[in-house]
Amino acid sequence: MNLGLENKVALVLAASKGLGRACAQVFYKEGANVVICSRSQENLILAKQYIENKYSSEKTNKIVPIVADLCFEDQISLLVEKTIQEFGRIDILVHNAGGPPSAPIEKITMKDWDDSINLNLLSFIRTVYKVLPYMKKQKFGRIIAITSVSVKQPLDNLVLSNTTRLGVVGFAKTLANEYAKDNILVNVVCPGPTLTDRMKDLIDLTVQSTSKSEEDVMKNWTEQIPLGRLGKPEELASLIAFLTSQKATYITGTTIQVDGGFVKSSL
Ligand code: NAD
């Protein structure tokens, strides 16, 4: 299926690793020009090389790394400005960011709340405000927010994710309603347990803090998933590529999980 993503410009946030990098990879493969951001130039260069090495040198589309810490509004502004300087437009925005810490409510401090609201909710709102004028002018835009299955089913010890990410869903749905007239389509995607560096760290932490083996910790996750395994980053990226493609021109305002059946509610 030709997704019609050739020569589109995709800005993918928090893309040096994991889910963000998998999205950048699929956009590059489909012929889009891709801007990737994270806090470390070194990690961004590694991500760019990792993606380029997977495909032939005949590709003419580009991957441009731009350093930005999404905790800071001025860095988000610069990131958007530099993307416009490089390509003159932004067709696709994929919002992603580092995940909040995991702990029971009584261990979460007010600073943790401020940090998580800033990184997981406000950075989405701030980026959208910067990108919208360009998308409105183009009469074309695709916005995707990567959240978590926590928006469908609260996860134990993840009150920050359970709370801040619902704000993302509320903002995204309102955006979808207000900007459909400008051909700007907005959707939220919700990864379930997916084998990225973050997930590997979570598994290592659990092994260290309990007497369980790595195998038992993995089993604890996979037993909750009807498909019986963790997801692969490219499985989420495939949905995002489809939702931003010319094949998904009537889908907006949705919140879709990619979780092997992890969420137990009907909707
Ligand atoms: P990861 O740790 O593998 O990658 C996170 C990326 O975010 C890295 O590129 C990192 O450099 C970047 N980043 C972190 N903080 C940043 C900041 N302040 N500014 C710019 N870049 C920043 O994580 P992942 O597993 O790919 O997860 C991505 C998001 O999806 C997280 O919010 C996570 O909570 C969420 N999520 C992941 C899973 C999973 O199982 N992997 C499940 C549900 C939700």
PDB file of N, CA, C and O and ligand atoms in Angstrom, residues 13-21 37-40 43 68-72 96-100 119-120 146-150 155 161 165 190-199 201-202 236, ligand 1:
ATOM      1  N   LEU A  13       9.081  14.102  17.999  1.00  0.00           N
ATOM      2  CA  LEU A  13       9.708  14.509  19.256  1.00  0.00           C
ATOM      3  C   LEU A  13      10.192  13.287  20.041  1.00  0.00           C
ATOM      4  O   LEU A  13       9.624  12.197  19.929  1.00  0.00           O
ATOM      5  N   ALA A  14      11.246  13.504  20.838  1.00  0.00           N
ATOM      6  CA  ALA A  14      11.806  12.447  21.693  1.00  0.00           C
ATOM      7  C   ALA A  14      12.066  11.188  20.861  1.00  0.00           C
ATOM      8  O   ALA A  14      11.503  10.113  21.111  1.00  0.00           O
ATOM      9  N   ALA A  15      12.946  11.354  19.866  1.00  0.00           N
ATOM     10  CA  ALA A  15      13.067  10.304  18.845  1.00  0.00           C
ATOM     11  C   ALA A  15      14.457   9.685  18.744  1.00  0.00           C
ATOM     12  O   ALA A  15      14.793   9.085  17.735  1.00  0.00           O
ATOM     13  N   SER A  16      15.275   9.808  19.796  1.00  0.00           N
ATOM     14  CA  SER A  16      16.610   9.184  19.697  1.00  0.00           C
ATOM     15  C   SER A  16      16.550   7.696  20.009  1.00  0.00           C
ATOM     16  O   SER A  16      17.502   6.967  19.732  1.00  0.00           O
ATOM     17  N   LYS A  17      15.461   7.263  20.636  1.00  0.00           N
ATOM     18  CA  LYS A  17      15.344   5.849  21.034  1.00  0.00           C
ATOM     19  C   LYS A  17      13.888   5.407  20.920  1.00  0.00           C
ATOM     20  O   LYS A  17      12.999   6.221  20.676  1.00  0.00           O
ATOM     21  N   GLY A  18      13.673   4.145  21.176  1.00  0.00           N
ATOM     22  CA  GLY A  18      12.343   3.600  21.447  1.00  0.00           C
ATOM     23  C   GLY A  18      11.266   3.920  20.429  1.00  0.00           C
ATOM     24  O   GLY A  18      11.473   3.849  19.211  1.00  0.00           O
ATOM     25  N   LEU A  19      10.102   4.320  20.951  1.00  0.00           N
ATOM     26  CA  LEU A  19       8.923   4.515  20.098  1.00  0.00           C
ATOM     27  C   LEU A  19       9.127   5.678  19.127  1.00  0.00           C
ATOM     28  O   LEU A  19       8.735   5.595  17.964  1.00  0.00           O
ATOM     29  N   GLY A  20       9.758   6.759  19.611  1.00  0.00           N
ATOM     30  CA  GLY A  20       9.999   7.916  18.743  1.00  0.00           C
ATOM     31  C   GLY A  20      10.893   7.548  17.569  1.00  0.00           C
ATOM     32  O   GLY A  20      10.615   7.907  16.422  1.00  0.00           O
ATOM     33  N   ARG A  21      11.974   6.826  17.851  1.00  0.00           N
ATOM     34  CA  ARG A  21      12.899   6.444  16.767  1.00  0.00           C
ATOM     35  C   ARG A  21      12.205   5.518  15.769  1.00  0.00           C
ATOM     36  O   ARG A  21      12.416   5.621  14.548  1.00  0.00           O
ATOM     37  N   CYS A  37      14.150  14.903  17.396  1.00  0.00           N
ATOM     38  CA  CYS A  37      14.684  15.712  18.503  1.00  0.00           C
ATOM     39  C   CYS A  37      14.866  14.869  19.745  1.00  0.00           C
ATOM     40  O   CYS A  37      14.165  13.870  19.938  1.00  0.00           O
ATOM     41  N   SER A  38      15.850  15.228  20.551  1.00  0.00           N
ATOM     42  CA  SER A  38      15.989  14.738  21.928  1.00  0.00           C
ATOM     43  C   SER A  38      16.981  15.668  22.610  1.00  0.00           C
ATOM     44  O   SER A  38      17.416  16.653  21.995  1.00  0.00           O
ATOM     45  N   ARG A  39      17.349  15.369  23.863  1.00  0.00           N
ATOM     46  CA  ARG A  39      18.239  16.298  24.587  1.00  0.00           C
ATOM     47  C   ARG A  39      19.704  16.108  24.238  1.00  0.00           C
ATOM     48  O   ARG A  39      20.526  16.938  24.571  1.00  0.00           O
ATOM     49  N   SER A  40      20.057  15.004  23.577  1.00  0.00           N
ATOM     50  CA  SER A  40      21.479  14.701  23.360  1.00  0.00           C
ATOM     51  C   SER A  40      21.820  14.616  21.872  1.00  0.00           C
ATOM     52  O   SER A  40      21.284  13.782  21.135  1.00  0.00           O
ATOM     53  N   ASN A  43      23.212  11.132  20.959  1.00  0.00           N
ATOM     54  CA  ASN A  43      22.191  10.085  20.749  1.00  0.00           C
ATOM     55  C   ASN A  43      21.400  10.298  19.463  1.00  0.00           C
ATOM     56  O   ASN A  43      20.999   9.346  18.794  1.00  0.00           O
ATOM     57  N   ALA A  68      16.714  19.424  21.486  1.00  0.00           N
ATOM     58  CA  ALA A  68      15.747  20.242  22.237  1.00  0.00           C
ATOM     59  C   ALA A  68      15.300  19.474  23.468  1.00  0.00           C
ATOM     60  O   ALA A  68      15.046  18.266  23.389  1.00  0.00           O
ATOM     61  N   ASP A  69      15.227  20.183  24.581  1.00  0.00           N
ATOM     62  CA  ASP A  69      14.667  19.597  25.796  1.00  0.00           C
ATOM     63  C   ASP A  69      13.220  20.063  25.892  1.00  0.00           C
ATOM     64  O   ASP A  69      12.956  21.275  26.018  1.00  0.00           O
ATOM     65  N   LEU A  70      12.301  19.123  25.838  1.00  0.00           N
ATOM     66  CA  LEU A  70      10.876  19.463  25.765  1.00  0.00           C
ATOM     67  C   LEU A  70      10.333  20.042  27.068  1.00  0.00           C
ATOM     68  O   LEU A  70       9.178  20.451  27.125  1.00  0.00           O
ATOM     69  N   CYS A  71      11.175  20.083  28.101  1.00  0.00           N
ATOM     70  CA  CYS A  71      10.748  20.712  29.359  1.00  0.00           C
ATOM     71  C   CYS A  71      10.723  22.238  29.232  1.00  0.00           C
ATOM     72  O   CYS A  71      10.179  22.913  30.101  1.00  0.00           O
ATOM     73  N   PHE A  72      11.343  22.771  28.174  1.00  0.00           N
ATOM     74  CA  PHE A  72      11.506  24.224  28.080  1.00  0.00           C
ATOM     75  C   PHE A  72      10.813  24.779  26.837  1.00  0.00           C
ATOM     76  O   PHE A  72      11.117  24.376  25.706  1.00  0.00           O
ATOM     77  N   ASN A  96       5.921  13.009  21.459  1.00  0.00           N
ATOM     78  CA  ASN A  96       6.365  11.921  22.323  1.00  0.00           C
ATOM     79  C   ASN A  96       7.258  12.581  23.361  1.00  0.00           C
ATOM     80  O   ASN A  96       7.765  13.680  23.137  1.00  0.00           O
ATOM     81  N   ALA A  97       7.459  11.936  24.496  1.00  0.00           N
ATOM     82  CA  ALA A  97       8.357  12.498  25.530  1.00  0.00           C
ATOM     83  C   ALA A  97       8.743  11.377  26.468  1.00  0.00           C
ATOM     84  O   ALA A  97       8.167  10.282  26.416  1.00  0.00           O
ATOM     85  N   GLY A  98       9.703  11.640  27.331  1.00  0.00           N
ATOM     86  CA  GLY A  98      10.091  10.645  28.324  1.00  0.00           C
ATOM     87  C   GLY A  98       8.907  10.355  29.249  1.00  0.00           C
ATOM     88  O   GLY A  98       8.041  11.204  29.449  1.00  0.00           O
ATOM     89  N   GLY A  99       8.889   9.161  29.812  1.00  0.00           N
ATOM     90  CA  GLY A  99       7.784   8.772  30.704  1.00  0.00           C
ATOM     91  C   GLY A  99       8.018   9.279  32.122  1.00  0.00           C
ATOM     92  O   GLY A  99       9.154   9.501  32.527  1.00  0.00           O
ATOM     93  N   PRO A 100       6.931   9.489  32.895  1.00  0.00           N
ATOM     94  CA  PRO A 100       7.076   9.947  34.281  1.00  0.00           C
ATOM     95  C   PRO A 100       7.524   8.816  35.211  1.00  0.00           C
ATOM     96  O   PRO A 100       7.370   7.642  34.864  1.00  0.00           O
ATOM     97  N   LEU A 119       6.267  18.090  31.280  1.00  0.00           N
ATOM     98  CA  LEU A 119       6.828  17.281  30.186  1.00  0.00           C
ATOM     99  C   LEU A 119       5.745  16.530  29.408  1.00  0.00           C
ATOM    100  O   LEU A 119       5.771  16.504  28.181  1.00  0.00           O
ATOM    101  N   ASN A 120       4.815  15.917  30.113  1.00  0.00           N
ATOM    102  CA  ASN A 120       3.881  15.032  29.413  1.00  0.00           C
ATOM    103  C   ASN A 120       2.622  15.724  28.901  1.00  0.00           C
ATOM    104  O   ASN A 120       1.992  15.239  27.973  1.00  0.00           O
ATOM    105  N   ILE A 146       1.541  10.481  21.333  1.00  0.00           N
ATOM    106  CA  ILE A 146       1.809   9.154  21.897  1.00  0.00           C
ATOM    107  C   ILE A 146       1.580   9.254  23.406  1.00  0.00           C
ATOM    108  O   ILE A 146       2.227  10.061  24.087  1.00  0.00           O
ATOM    109  N   THR A 147       0.631   8.483  23.919  1.00  0.00           N
ATOM    110  CA  THR A 147       0.358   8.508  25.371  1.00  0.00           C
ATOM    111  C   THR A 147       0.663   7.132  25.952  1.00  0.00           C
ATOM    112  O   THR A 147       1.803   6.676  25.917  1.00  0.00           O
ATOM    113  N   SER A 148      -0.356   6.441  26.429  1.00  0.00           N
ATOM    114  CA  SER A 148      -0.165   5.132  27.068  1.00  0.00           C
ATOM    115  C   SER A 148      -1.534   4.490  27.237  1.00  0.00           C
ATOM    116  O   SER A 148      -2.560   5.191  27.281  1.00  0.00           O
ATOM    117  N   VAL A 149      -1.537   3.162  27.411  1.00  0.00           N
ATOM    118  CA  VAL A 149      -2.812   2.499  27.738  1.00  0.00           C
ATOM    119  C   VAL A 149      -3.366   3.001  29.072  1.00  0.00           C
ATOM    120  O   VAL A 149      -4.526   2.756  29.396  1.00  0.00           O
ATOM    121  N   SER A 150      -2.555   3.751  29.830  1.00  0.00           N
ATOM    122  CA  SER A 150      -3.040   4.298  31.111  1.00  0.00           C
ATOM    123  C   SER A 150      -4.223   5.242  30.917  1.00  0.00           C
ATOM    124  O   SER A 150      -4.936   5.529  31.864  1.00  0.00           O
ATOM    125  N   LEU A 155      -2.946   2.469  35.473  1.00  0.00           N
ATOM    126  CA  LEU A 155      -1.931   1.446  35.759  1.00  0.00           C
ATOM    127  C   LEU A 155      -1.419   1.616  37.189  1.00  0.00           C
ATOM    128  O   LEU A 155      -1.251   2.749  37.666  1.00  0.00           O
ATOM    129  N   SER A 161       1.238   9.189  35.050  1.00  0.00           N
ATOM    130  CA  SER A 161       0.816   8.848  33.693  1.00  0.00           C
ATOM    131  C   SER A 161      -0.714   8.789  33.621  1.00  0.00           C
ATOM    132  O   SER A 161      -1.332   9.355  32.712  1.00  0.00           O
ATOM    133  N   ARG A 165      -1.812  12.187  31.219  1.00  0.00           N
ATOM    134  CA  ARG A 165      -2.068  11.778  29.832  1.00  0.00           C
ATOM    135  C   ARG A 165      -3.538  11.941  29.450  1.00  0.00           C
ATOM    136  O   ARG A 165      -3.868  12.084  28.276  1.00  0.00           O
ATOM    137  N   CYS A 190      -2.005   4.852  21.968  1.00  0.00           N
ATOM    138  CA  CYS A 190      -1.722   4.407  23.339  1.00  0.00           C
ATOM    139  C   CYS A 190      -0.926   3.111  23.297  1.00  0.00           C
ATOM    140  O   CYS A 190      -1.498   2.027  23.111  1.00  0.00           O
ATOM    141  N   PRO A 191       0.407   3.193  23.465  1.00  0.00           N
ATOM    142  CA  PRO A 191       1.170   1.948  23.510  1.00  0.00           C
ATOM    143  C   PRO A 191       0.873   1.162  24.783  1.00  0.00           C
ATOM    144  O   PRO A 191       0.725   1.739  25.855  1.00  0.00           O
ATOM    145  N   GLY A 192       0.794  -0.146  24.621  1.00  0.00           N
ATOM    146  CA  GLY A 192       0.818  -1.031  25.784  1.00  0.00           C
ATOM    147  C   GLY A 192       2.270  -1.375  26.048  1.00  0.00           C
ATOM    148  O   GLY A 192       3.181  -0.758  25.474  1.00  0.00           O
ATOM    149  N   PRO A 193       2.538  -2.366  26.900  1.00  0.00           N
ATOM    150  CA  PRO A 193       3.925  -2.721  27.206  1.00  0.00           C
ATOM    151  C   PRO A 193       4.697  -3.085  25.934  1.00  0.00           C
ATOM    152  O   PRO A 193       4.348  -4.025  25.225  1.00  0.00           O
ATOM    153  N   THR A 194       5.726  -2.294  25.643  1.00  0.00           N
ATOM    154  CA  THR A 194       6.478  -2.421  24.386  1.00  0.00           C
ATOM    155  C   THR A 194       7.966  -2.466  24.712  1.00  0.00           C
ATOM    156  O   THR A 194       8.438  -1.678  25.537  1.00  0.00           O
ATOM    157  N   LEU A 195       8.683  -3.367  24.050  1.00  0.00           N
ATOM    158  CA  LEU A 195      10.085  -3.597  24.415  1.00  0.00           C
ATOM    159  C   LEU A 195      11.015  -2.501  23.884  1.00  0.00           C
ATOM    160  O   LEU A 195      11.597  -2.622  22.822  1.00  0.00           O
ATOM    161  N   THR A 196      11.130  -1.416  24.665  1.00  0.00           N
ATOM    162  CA  THR A 196      12.074  -0.326  24.358  1.00  0.00           C
ATOM    163  C   THR A 196      13.057  -0.246  25.524  1.00  0.00           C
ATOM    164  O   THR A 196      12.933  -0.980  26.502  1.00  0.00           O
ATOM    165  N   ASP A 197      14.013   0.707  25.426  1.00  0.00           N
ATOM    166  CA  ASP A 197      14.979   0.876  26.532  1.00  0.00           C
ATOM    167  C   ASP A 197      14.263   1.163  27.849  1.00  0.00           C
ATOM    168  O   ASP A 197      14.659   0.681  28.903  1.00  0.00           O
ATOM    169  N   ARG A 198      13.192   1.998  27.765  1.00  0.00           N
ATOM    170  CA  ARG A 198      12.458   2.335  28.994  1.00  0.00           C
ATOM    171  C   ARG A 198      11.893   1.069  29.636  1.00  0.00           C
ATOM    172  O   ARG A 198      11.952   0.872  30.842  1.00  0.00           O
ATOM    173  N   MET A 199      11.343   0.188  28.794  1.00  0.00           N
ATOM    174  CA  MET A 199      10.746  -1.047  29.306  1.00  0.00           C
ATOM    175  C   MET A 199      11.829  -1.951  29.891  1.00  0.00           C
ATOM    176  O   MET A 199      11.638  -2.553  30.953  1.00  0.00           O
ATOM    177  N   ASP A 201      14.612  -0.969  31.219  1.00  0.00           N
ATOM    178  CA  ASP A 201      14.993  -0.368  32.512  1.00  0.00           C
ATOM    179  C   ASP A 201      13.983  -0.737  33.589  1.00  0.00           C
ATOM    180  O   ASP A 201      14.353  -1.063  34.719  1.00  0.00           O
ATOM    181  N   LEU A 202      12.683  -0.654  33.235  1.00  0.00           N
ATOM    182  CA  LEU A 202      11.625  -0.987  34.212  1.00  0.00           C
ATOM    183  C   LEU A 202      11.755  -2.439  34.671  1.00  0.00           C
ATOM    184  O   LEU A 202      11.614  -2.750  35.856  1.00  0.00           O
ATOM    185  N   LEU A 236       3.755   0.007  16.909  1.00  0.00           N
ATOM    186  CA  LEU A 236       3.086   1.291  17.163  1.00  0.00           C
ATOM    187  C   LEU A 236       3.344   2.243  15.983  1.00  0.00           C
ATOM    188  O   LEU A 236       2.443   2.930  15.515  1.00  0.00           O
TER     189      LEU A 236
HETATM  190  P1  NAD B   1      12.585   5.461  25.746  1.00  0.00           P
HETATM  191  O1  NAD B   1      13.137   5.755  27.099  1.00  0.00           O
HETATM  192  O2  NAD B   1      13.047   4.260  25.006  1.00  0.00           O
HETATM  193  O3  NAD B   1      12.738   6.744  24.821  1.00  0.00           O
HETATM  194  C1  NAD B   1      12.377   8.012  25.308  1.00  0.00           C
HETATM  195  C2  NAD B   1      12.861   9.096  24.350  1.00  0.00           C
HETATM  196  O4  NAD B   1      12.475  10.355  24.915  1.00  0.00           O
HETATM  197  C3  NAD B   1      14.387   9.145  24.215  1.00  0.00           C
HETATM  198  O5  NAD B   1      14.703   9.429  22.872  1.00  0.00           O
HETATM  199  C4  NAD B   1      14.780  10.309  25.126  1.00  0.00           C
HETATM  200  O6  NAD B   1      15.979  10.922  24.735  1.00  0.00           O
HETATM  201  C5  NAD B   1      13.592  11.235  24.905  1.00  0.00           C
HETATM  202  N1  NAD B   1      13.373  12.237  25.945  1.00  0.00           N
HETATM  203  C6  NAD B   1      13.162  11.996  27.263  1.00  0.00           C
HETATM  204  N2  NAD B   1      12.973  13.165  27.907  1.00  0.00           N
HETATM  205  C7  NAD B   1      13.084  14.158  26.989  1.00  0.00           C
HETATM  206  C8  NAD B   1      13.022  15.580  27.043  1.00  0.00           C
HETATM  207  N3  NAD B   1      12.812  16.225  28.201  1.00  0.00           N
HETATM  208  N4  NAD B   1      13.178  16.293  25.902  1.00  0.00           N
HETATM  209  C9  NAD B   1      13.414  15.654  24.733  1.00  0.00           C
HETATM  210  N5  NAD B   1      13.500  14.310  24.609  1.00  0.00           N
HETATM  211  C10 NAD B   1      13.333  13.567  25.728  1.00  0.00           C
HETATM  212  O7  NAD B   1      10.988   5.408  26.008  1.00  0.00           O
HETATM  213  P2  NAD B   1       9.829   4.709  25.148  1.00  0.00           P
HETATM  214  O8  NAD B   1       9.574   3.360  25.714  1.00  0.00           O
HETATM  215  O9  NAD B   1      10.086   4.875  23.708  1.00  0.00           O
HETATM  216  O10 NAD B   1       8.564   5.582  25.605  1.00  0.00           O
HETATM  217  C11 NAD B   1       8.173   6.785  24.975  1.00  0.00           C
HETATM  218  C12 NAD B   1       6.924   7.307  25.672  1.00  0.00           C
HETATM  219  O11 NAD B   1       5.882   6.325  25.577  1.00  0.00           O
HETATM  220  C13 NAD B   1       7.118   7.581  27.166  1.00  0.00           C
HETATM  221  O12 NAD B   1       6.367   8.700  27.540  1.00  0.00           O
HETATM  222  C14 NAD B   1       6.554   6.332  27.812  1.00  0.00           C
HETATM  223  O13 NAD B   1       6.096   6.551  29.134  1.00  0.00           O
HETATM  224  C15 NAD B   1       5.406   6.014  26.874  1.00  0.00           C
HETATM  225  N6  NAD B   1       4.996   4.612  26.955  1.00  0.00           N
HETATM  226  C16 NAD B   1       5.910   3.625  26.722  1.00  0.00           C
HETATM  227  C17 NAD B   1       5.494   2.298  26.856  1.00  0.00           C
HETATM  228  C18 NAD B   1       6.460   1.138  26.651  1.00  0.00           C
HETATM  229  O14 NAD B   1       6.123   0.022  27.033  1.00  0.00           O
HETATM  230  N7  NAD B   1       7.622   1.359  26.078  1.00  0.00           N
HETATM  231  C19 NAD B   1       4.166   2.003  27.193  1.00  0.00           C
HETATM  232  C20 NAD B   1       3.285   3.035  27.398  1.00  0.00           C
HETATM  233  C21 NAD B   1       3.705   4.360  27.277  1.00  0.00           C
END
